[in-house]
CSV table of C-alpha atoms in Angstrom, one decimal:
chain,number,residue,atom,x,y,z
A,1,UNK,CA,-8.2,-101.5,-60.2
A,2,UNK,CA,-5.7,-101.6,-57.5
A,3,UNK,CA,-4.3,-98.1,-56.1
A,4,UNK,CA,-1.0,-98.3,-58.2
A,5,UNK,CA,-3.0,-98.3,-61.1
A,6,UNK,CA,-5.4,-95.5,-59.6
A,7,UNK,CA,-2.6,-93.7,-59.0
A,8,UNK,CA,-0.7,-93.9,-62.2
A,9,UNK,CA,-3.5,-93.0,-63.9
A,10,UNK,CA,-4.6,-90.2,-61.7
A,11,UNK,CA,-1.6,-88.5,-62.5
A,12,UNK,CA,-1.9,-89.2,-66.1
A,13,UNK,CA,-5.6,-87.2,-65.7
A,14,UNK,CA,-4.0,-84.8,-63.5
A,15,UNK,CA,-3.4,-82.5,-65.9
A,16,UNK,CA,-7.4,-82.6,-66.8
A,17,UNK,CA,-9.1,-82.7,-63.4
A,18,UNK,CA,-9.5,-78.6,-61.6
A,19,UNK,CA,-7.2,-78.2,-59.1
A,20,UNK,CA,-9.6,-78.3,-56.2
A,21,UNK,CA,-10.8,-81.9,-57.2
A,22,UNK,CA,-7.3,-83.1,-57.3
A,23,UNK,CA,-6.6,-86.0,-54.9
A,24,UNK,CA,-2.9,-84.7,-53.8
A,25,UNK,CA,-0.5,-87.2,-53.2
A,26,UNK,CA,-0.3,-85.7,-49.7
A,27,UNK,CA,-3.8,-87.3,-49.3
A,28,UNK,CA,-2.5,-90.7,-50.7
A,29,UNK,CA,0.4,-90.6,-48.3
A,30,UNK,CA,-2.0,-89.8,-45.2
A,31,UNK,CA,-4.7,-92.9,-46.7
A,32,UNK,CA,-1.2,-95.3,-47.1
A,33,UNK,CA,0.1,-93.8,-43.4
A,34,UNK,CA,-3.7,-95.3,-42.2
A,35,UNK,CA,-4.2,-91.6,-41.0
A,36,UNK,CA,-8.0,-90.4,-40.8
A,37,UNK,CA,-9.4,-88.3,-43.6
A,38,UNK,CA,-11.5,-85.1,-42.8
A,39,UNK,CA,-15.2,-85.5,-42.4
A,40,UNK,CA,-17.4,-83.4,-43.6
A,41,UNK,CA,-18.5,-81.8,-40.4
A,42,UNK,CA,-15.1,-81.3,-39.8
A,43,UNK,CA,-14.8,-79.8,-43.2
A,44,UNK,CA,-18.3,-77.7,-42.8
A,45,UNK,CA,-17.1,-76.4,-39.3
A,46,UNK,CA,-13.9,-75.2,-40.6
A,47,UNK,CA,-15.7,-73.5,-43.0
A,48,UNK,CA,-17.6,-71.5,-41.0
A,49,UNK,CA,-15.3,-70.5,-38.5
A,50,UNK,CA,-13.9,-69.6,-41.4
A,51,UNK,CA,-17.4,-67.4,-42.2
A,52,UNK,CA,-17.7,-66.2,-38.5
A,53,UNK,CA,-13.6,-64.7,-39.1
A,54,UNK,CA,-15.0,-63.1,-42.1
A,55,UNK,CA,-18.6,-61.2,-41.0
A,56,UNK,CA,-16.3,-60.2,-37.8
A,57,UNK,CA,-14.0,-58.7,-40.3
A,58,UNK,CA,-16.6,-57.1,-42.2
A,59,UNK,CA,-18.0,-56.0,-39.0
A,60,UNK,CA,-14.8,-53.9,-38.0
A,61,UNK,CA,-14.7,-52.9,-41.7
A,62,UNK,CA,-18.4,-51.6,-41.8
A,63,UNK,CA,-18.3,-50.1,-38.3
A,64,UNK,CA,-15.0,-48.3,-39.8
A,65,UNK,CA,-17.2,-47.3,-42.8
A,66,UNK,CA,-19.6,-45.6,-40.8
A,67,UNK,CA,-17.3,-43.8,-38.7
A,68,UNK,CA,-15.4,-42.1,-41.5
A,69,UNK,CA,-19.0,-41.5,-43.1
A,70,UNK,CA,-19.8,-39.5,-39.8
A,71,UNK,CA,-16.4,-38.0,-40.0
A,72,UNK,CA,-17.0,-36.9,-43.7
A,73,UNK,CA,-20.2,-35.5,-42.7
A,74,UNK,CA,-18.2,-33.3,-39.4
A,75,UNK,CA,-15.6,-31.8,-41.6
A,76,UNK,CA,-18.3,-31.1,-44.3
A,77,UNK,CA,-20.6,-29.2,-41.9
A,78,UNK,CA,-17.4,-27.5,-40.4
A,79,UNK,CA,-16.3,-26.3,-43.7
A,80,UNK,CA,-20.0,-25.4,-44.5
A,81,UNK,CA,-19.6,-22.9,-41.1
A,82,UNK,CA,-16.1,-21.8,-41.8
A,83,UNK,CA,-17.0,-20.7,-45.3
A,84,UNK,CA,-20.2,-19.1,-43.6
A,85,UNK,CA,-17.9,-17.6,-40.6
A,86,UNK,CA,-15.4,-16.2,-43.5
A,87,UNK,CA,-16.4,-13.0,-42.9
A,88,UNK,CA,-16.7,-12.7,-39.3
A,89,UNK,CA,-13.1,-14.4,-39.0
A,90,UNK,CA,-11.9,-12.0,-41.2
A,91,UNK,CA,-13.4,-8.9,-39.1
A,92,UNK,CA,-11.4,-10.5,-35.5
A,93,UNK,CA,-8.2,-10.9,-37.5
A,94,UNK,CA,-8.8,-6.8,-39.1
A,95,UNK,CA,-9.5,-5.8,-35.0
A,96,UNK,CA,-6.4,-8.5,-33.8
A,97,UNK,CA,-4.3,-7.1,-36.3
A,98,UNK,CA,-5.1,-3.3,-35.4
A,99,UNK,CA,-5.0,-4.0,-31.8
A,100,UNK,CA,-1.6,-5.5,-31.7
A,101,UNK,CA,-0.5,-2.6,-33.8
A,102,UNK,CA,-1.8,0.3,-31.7
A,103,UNK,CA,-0.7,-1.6,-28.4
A,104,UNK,CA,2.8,-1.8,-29.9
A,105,UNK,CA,3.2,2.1,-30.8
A,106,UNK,CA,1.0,2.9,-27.4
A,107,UNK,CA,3.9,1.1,-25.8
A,108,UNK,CA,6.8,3.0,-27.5
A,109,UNK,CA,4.9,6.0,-26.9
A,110,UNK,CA,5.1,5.3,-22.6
A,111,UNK,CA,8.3,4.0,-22.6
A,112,UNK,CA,9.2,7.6,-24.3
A,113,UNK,CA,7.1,9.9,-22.3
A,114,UNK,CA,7.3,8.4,-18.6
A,115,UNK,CA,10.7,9.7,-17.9
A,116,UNK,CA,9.4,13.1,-19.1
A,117,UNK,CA,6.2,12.7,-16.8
A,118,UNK,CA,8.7,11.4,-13.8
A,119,UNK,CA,10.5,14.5,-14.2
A,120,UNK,CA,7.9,16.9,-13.8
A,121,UNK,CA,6.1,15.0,-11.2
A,122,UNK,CA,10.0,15.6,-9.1
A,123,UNK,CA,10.2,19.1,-10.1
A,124,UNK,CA,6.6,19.8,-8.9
A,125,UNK,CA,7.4,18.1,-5.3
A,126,UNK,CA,10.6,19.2,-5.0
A,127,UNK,CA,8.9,23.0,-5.5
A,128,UNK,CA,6.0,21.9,-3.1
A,129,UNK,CA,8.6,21.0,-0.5
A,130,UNK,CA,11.2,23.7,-1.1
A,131,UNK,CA,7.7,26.0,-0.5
A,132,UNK,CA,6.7,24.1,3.1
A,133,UNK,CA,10.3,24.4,4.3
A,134,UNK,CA,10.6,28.1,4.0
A,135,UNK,CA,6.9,28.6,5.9
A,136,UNK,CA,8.8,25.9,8.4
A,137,UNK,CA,11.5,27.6,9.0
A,138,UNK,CA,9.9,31.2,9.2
A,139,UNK,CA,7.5,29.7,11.4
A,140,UNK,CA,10.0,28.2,14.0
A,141,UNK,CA,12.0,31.8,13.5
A,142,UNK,CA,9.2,33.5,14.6
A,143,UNK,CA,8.6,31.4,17.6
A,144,UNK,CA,12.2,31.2,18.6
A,145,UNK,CA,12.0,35.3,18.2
A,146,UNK,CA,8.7,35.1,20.5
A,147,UNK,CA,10.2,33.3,22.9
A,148,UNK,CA,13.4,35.6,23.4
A,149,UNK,CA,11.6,38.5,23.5
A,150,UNK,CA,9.2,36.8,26.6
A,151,UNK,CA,12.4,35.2,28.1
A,152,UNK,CA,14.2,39.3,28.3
A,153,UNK,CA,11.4,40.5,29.5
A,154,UNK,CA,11.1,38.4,32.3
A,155,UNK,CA,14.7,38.3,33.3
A,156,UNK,CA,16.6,41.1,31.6
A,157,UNK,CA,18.6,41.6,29.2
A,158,UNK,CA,21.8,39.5,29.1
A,159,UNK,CA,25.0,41.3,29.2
A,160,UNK,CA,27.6,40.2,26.1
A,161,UNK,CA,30.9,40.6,25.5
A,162,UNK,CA,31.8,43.9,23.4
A,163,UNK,CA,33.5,42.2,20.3
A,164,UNK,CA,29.8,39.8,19.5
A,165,UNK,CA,28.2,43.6,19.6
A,166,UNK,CA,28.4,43.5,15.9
A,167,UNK,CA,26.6,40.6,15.7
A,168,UNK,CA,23.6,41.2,17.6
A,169,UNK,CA,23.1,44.0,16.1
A,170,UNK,CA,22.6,42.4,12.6
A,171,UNK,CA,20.8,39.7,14.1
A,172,UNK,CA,18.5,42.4,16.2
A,173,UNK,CA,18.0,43.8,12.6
A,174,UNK,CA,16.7,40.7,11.4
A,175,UNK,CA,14.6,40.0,14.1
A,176,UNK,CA,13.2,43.8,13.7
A,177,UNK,CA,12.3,42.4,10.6
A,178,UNK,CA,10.5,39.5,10.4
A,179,UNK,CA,8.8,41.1,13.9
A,180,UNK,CA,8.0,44.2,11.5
A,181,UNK,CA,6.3,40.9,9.2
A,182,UNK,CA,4.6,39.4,11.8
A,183,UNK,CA,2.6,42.5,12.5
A,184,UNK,CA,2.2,43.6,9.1
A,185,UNK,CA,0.2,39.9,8.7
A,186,UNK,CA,-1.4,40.4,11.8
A,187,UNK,CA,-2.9,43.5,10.2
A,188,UNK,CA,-4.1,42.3,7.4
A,189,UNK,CA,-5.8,39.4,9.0
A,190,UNK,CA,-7.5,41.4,10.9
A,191,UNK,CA,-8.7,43.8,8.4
A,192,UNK,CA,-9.9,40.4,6.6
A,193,UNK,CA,-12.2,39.6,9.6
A,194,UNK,CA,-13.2,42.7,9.6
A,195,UNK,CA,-14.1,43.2,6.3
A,196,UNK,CA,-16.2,40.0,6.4
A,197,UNK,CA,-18.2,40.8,9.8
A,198,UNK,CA,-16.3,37.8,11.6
A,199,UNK,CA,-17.3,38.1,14.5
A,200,UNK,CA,-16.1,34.8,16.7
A,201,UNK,CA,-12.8,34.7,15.7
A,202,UNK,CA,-10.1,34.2,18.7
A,203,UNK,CA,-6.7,35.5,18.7
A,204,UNK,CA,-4.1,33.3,18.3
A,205,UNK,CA,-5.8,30.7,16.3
A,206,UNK,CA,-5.6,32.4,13.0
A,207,UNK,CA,-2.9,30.7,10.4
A,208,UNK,CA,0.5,32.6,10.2
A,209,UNK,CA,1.2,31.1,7.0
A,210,UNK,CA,0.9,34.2,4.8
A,211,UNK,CA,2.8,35.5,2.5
A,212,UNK,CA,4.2,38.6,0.8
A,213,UNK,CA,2.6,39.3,-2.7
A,214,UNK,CA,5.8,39.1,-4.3
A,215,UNK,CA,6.7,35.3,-3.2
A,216,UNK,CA,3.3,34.3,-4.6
A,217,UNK,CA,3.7,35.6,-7.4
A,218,UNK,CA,7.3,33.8,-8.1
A,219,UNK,CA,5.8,30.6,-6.2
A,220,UNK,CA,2.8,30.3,-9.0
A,221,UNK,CA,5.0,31.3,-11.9
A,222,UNK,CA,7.4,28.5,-11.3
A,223,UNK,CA,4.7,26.4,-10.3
A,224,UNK,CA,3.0,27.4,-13.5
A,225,UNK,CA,6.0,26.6,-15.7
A,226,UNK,CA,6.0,22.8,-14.6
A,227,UNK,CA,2.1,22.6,-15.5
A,228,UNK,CA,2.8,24.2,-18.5
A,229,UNK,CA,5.8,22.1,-19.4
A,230,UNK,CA,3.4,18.9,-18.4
A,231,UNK,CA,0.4,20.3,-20.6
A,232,UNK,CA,3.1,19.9,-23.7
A,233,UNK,CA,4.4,16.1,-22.7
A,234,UNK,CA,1.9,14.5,-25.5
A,235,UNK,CA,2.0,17.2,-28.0
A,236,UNK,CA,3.2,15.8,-31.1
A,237,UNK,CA,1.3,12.6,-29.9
A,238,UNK,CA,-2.0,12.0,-31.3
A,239,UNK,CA,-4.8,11.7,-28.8
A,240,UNK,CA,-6.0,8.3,-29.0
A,241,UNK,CA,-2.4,7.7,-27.2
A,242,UNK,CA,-3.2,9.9,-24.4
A,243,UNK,CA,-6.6,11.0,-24.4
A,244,UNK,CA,-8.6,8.7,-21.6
A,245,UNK,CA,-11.5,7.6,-23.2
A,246,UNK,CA,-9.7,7.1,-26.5
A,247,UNK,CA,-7.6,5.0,-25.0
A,248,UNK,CA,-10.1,2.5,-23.3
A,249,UNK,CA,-12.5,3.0,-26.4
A,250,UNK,CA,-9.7,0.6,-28.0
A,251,UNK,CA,-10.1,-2.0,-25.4
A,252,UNK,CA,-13.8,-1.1,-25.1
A,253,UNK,CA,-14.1,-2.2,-28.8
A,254,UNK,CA,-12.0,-5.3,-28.0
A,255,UNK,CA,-14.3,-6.1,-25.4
A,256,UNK,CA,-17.6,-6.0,-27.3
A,257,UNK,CA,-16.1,-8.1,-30.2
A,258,UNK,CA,-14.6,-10.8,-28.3
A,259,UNK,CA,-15.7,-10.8,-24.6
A,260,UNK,CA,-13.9,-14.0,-23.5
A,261,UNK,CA,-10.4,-13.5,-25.1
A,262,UNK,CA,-10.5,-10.3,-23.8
A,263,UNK,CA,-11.2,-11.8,-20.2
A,264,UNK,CA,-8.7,-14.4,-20.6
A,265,UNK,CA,-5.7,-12.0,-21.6
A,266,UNK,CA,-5.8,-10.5,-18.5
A,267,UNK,CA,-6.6,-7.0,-20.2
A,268,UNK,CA,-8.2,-5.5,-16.6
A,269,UNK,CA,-5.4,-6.4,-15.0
A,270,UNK,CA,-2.8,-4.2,-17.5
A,271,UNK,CA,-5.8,-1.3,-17.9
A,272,UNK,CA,-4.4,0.3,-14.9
A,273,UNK,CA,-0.7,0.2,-15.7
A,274,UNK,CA,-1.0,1.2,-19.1
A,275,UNK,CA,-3.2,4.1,-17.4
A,276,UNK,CA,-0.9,5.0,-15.1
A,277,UNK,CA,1.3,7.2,-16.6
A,278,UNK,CA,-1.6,9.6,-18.2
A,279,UNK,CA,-3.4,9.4,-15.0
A,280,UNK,CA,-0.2,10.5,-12.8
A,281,UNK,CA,0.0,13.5,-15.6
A,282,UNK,CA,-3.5,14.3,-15.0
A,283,UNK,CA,-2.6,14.7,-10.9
A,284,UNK,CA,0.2,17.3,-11.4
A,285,UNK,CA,-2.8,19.7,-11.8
A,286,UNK,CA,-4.8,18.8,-9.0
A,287,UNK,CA,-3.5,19.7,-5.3
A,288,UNK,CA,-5.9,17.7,-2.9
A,289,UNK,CA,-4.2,20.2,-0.3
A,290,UNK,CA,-5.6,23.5,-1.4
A,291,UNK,CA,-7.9,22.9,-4.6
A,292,UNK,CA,-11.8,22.4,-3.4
A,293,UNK,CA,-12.7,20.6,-7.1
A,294,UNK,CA,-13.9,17.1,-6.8
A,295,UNK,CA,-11.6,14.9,-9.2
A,296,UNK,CA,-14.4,12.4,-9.7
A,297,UNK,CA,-15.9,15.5,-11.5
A,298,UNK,CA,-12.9,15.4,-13.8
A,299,UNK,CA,-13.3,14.3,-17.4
A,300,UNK,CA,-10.9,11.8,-17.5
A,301,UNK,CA,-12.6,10.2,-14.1
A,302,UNK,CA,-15.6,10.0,-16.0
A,303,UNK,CA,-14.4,8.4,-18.4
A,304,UNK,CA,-13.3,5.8,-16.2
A,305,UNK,CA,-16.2,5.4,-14.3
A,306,UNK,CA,-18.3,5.4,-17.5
A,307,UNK,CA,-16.2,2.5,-19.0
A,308,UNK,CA,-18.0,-0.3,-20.2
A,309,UNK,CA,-21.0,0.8,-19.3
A,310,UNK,CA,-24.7,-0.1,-21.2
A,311,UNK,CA,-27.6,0.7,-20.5
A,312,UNK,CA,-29.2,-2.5,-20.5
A,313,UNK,CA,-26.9,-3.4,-18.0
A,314,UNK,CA,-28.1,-5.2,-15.4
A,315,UNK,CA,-27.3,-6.3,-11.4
A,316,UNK,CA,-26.2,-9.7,-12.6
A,317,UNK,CA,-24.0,-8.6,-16.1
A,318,UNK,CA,-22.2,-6.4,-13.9
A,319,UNK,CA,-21.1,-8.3,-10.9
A,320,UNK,CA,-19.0,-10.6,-14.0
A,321,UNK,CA,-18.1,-7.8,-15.6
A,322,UNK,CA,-14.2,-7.8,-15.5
A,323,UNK,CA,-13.9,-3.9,-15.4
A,324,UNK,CA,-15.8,-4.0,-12.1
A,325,UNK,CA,-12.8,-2.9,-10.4
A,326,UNK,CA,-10.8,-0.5,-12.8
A,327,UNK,CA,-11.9,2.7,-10.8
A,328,UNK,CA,-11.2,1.4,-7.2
A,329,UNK,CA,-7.9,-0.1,-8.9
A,330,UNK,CA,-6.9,2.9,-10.0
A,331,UNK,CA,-7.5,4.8,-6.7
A,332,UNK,CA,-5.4,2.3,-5.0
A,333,UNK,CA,-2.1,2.1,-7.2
A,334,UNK,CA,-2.0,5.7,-8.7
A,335,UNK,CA,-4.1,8.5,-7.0
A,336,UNK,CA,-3.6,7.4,-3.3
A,337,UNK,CA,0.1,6.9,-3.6
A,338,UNK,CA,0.6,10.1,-5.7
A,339,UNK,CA,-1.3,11.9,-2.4
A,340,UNK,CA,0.9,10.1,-0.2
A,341,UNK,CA,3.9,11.2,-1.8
A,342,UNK,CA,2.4,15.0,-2.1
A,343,UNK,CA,1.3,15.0,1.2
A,344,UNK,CA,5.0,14.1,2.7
A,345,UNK,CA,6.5,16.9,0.9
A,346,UNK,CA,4.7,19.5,2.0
């Protein structure tokens, strides 16, 4: 059979032949053209380049199976712990959420009560240093009377015209009297030291600072009225707003539930500030000047120093405690300046 016929009736069979046995007339071309048919090792290496494209494929895909497989298994174990760590989670956002609310109203109450506090801390000074001016000025009266009295008496009296005598003698009146003063302390200083055996005392070197019963008494009333005034500045406050150790047992509780976020909001840095007004309150009753108490005695130093303490604490746990500093903190920015400030008014 030539290849007319073998084609004529190929394509008569065509129709019963599978389509992957079918001799395409592309092929009959390429045999007519005198082109080169595949070999079988061509046909075999095509194949399994083929094979290699595929089992890389199925590689990726396998290697892409086991990675969501170990990705399944994460998320189920973190689910597992979340469902475990319900309860806890729940407990930080009940002490998150009360936190933020008591440091909101703790805010409102400040903002409220520091110009009050302001106030009495400038009444209080401005009392202090209306008292030191008058002992200033009687005391430089009293000299400048002194020194008169030596300068006559060493060269006479000098003479004055007739219409200042009016004058003088007002002004010799009121010399009379604060001279009449002078000795009248003098008396009663020495009936002191006499009263108490003191027997090396020096005259001269006593304090001239005295003074009558009556200006004490109306110095410590109005005194008493600003301390009295500043007792009643967080009255219709509750005390956990005011009250020291209240107040840090908030961010002591904070601290013990959740260590680092506590660290990490910076909440010893703001301890101080947010103490600062209480603490400034605290000072209007204690005059480093005249009182002899020791303020690290006080209850709301203790408190302070007592802050954060355990008593498994050890040398290590507190050099990284963050609190380390709160005390010397607050010495630096509250109690030093409010002596500074006390100390230059009087």
């Amino acid at each position: 059979m030539d290849l007319s016929s073998y084609l004529v009736t190929n394509k008569m069979d065509e129709t019963r032949v599978p389509s992957n046995r079918r001799l395409h007339s592309s092929n009959v071309e390429d045999i007519m053209a005198g082109k080169t048919l595949r070999t079988v090792d061509s046909i075999l290496r095509t194949l399994n380049e083929r094979l290699d494209s595929m089992k890389l494929r199925m590689d990726g895909e396998e290697g892409d199976l086991q990675r969501m497989r170990s990705e399944m298994e994460l998320l189920l174990t973190e689910f597992s712990e979340t469902v475990e760590g319900k309860g806890a989670l729940s407990k930080k956002l009940t002490l998150y959420q009360g936190i933020h609310s008591y440091v909101h109203d703790l805010i409102d109450c400040l903002q409220v009560k520091v110009p009050v506090i302001v106030e009495h801390e400038n009444r209080l000074l401005g009392l202090l240093q209306a008292h030191a001016e008058y002992l200033m000025k009687r005391r430089r009266q009293d000299r400048d009377d002194e020194y008169e009295e030596i300068s006559i008496g060493l060269r006479g009296p000098t003479p004055h015209p007739q219409e200042s005598i009016r004058g003088e003698e007002k002004e010799r009146e009121e010399k009379d009297k604060r001279a009449a003063e002078r000795k009248g302390r003098r008396t009663r200083r020495k009936k002191e030291r006499e009263d108490s055996n003191e027997k090396n005392h020096k005259e001269g070197l006593s304090t001239d600072d005295e003074e009558l019963e009556l200006d004490i008494q109306r110095f410590r009333t109005q005194k008493d009225g600003i301390l009295e005034g500043a007792i009643q500045v967080f009255e219709d406050v509750e005390e956990e707003f005011f009250e020291v150790e209240q107040l840090l047992g908030k961010f002591l509780l904070w601290k013990s539930e959740d260590f680092e976020a506590y660290r990490e909001s910076f909440v010893p840095l703001c301890i101080p500030k947010v103490l600062s007004p209480i603490v400034r309150l605290h000072l209007l009753h204690w005059d480093p000047l005249q009182d002899d108490s020791d303020i690290f005695r006080t209850n709301w130093m203790r408190s302070l120093i007592r802050f954060g303490f355990v008593p498994s604490e050890t040398r290590e746990s507190l050099s990284s405690d963050p609190d380390l500093n709160l005390v010397p903190s607050v010495n630096e920015k509250i109690i030093i300046p409010w002596i500074e400030r006390e100390t230059k008014s009087v």
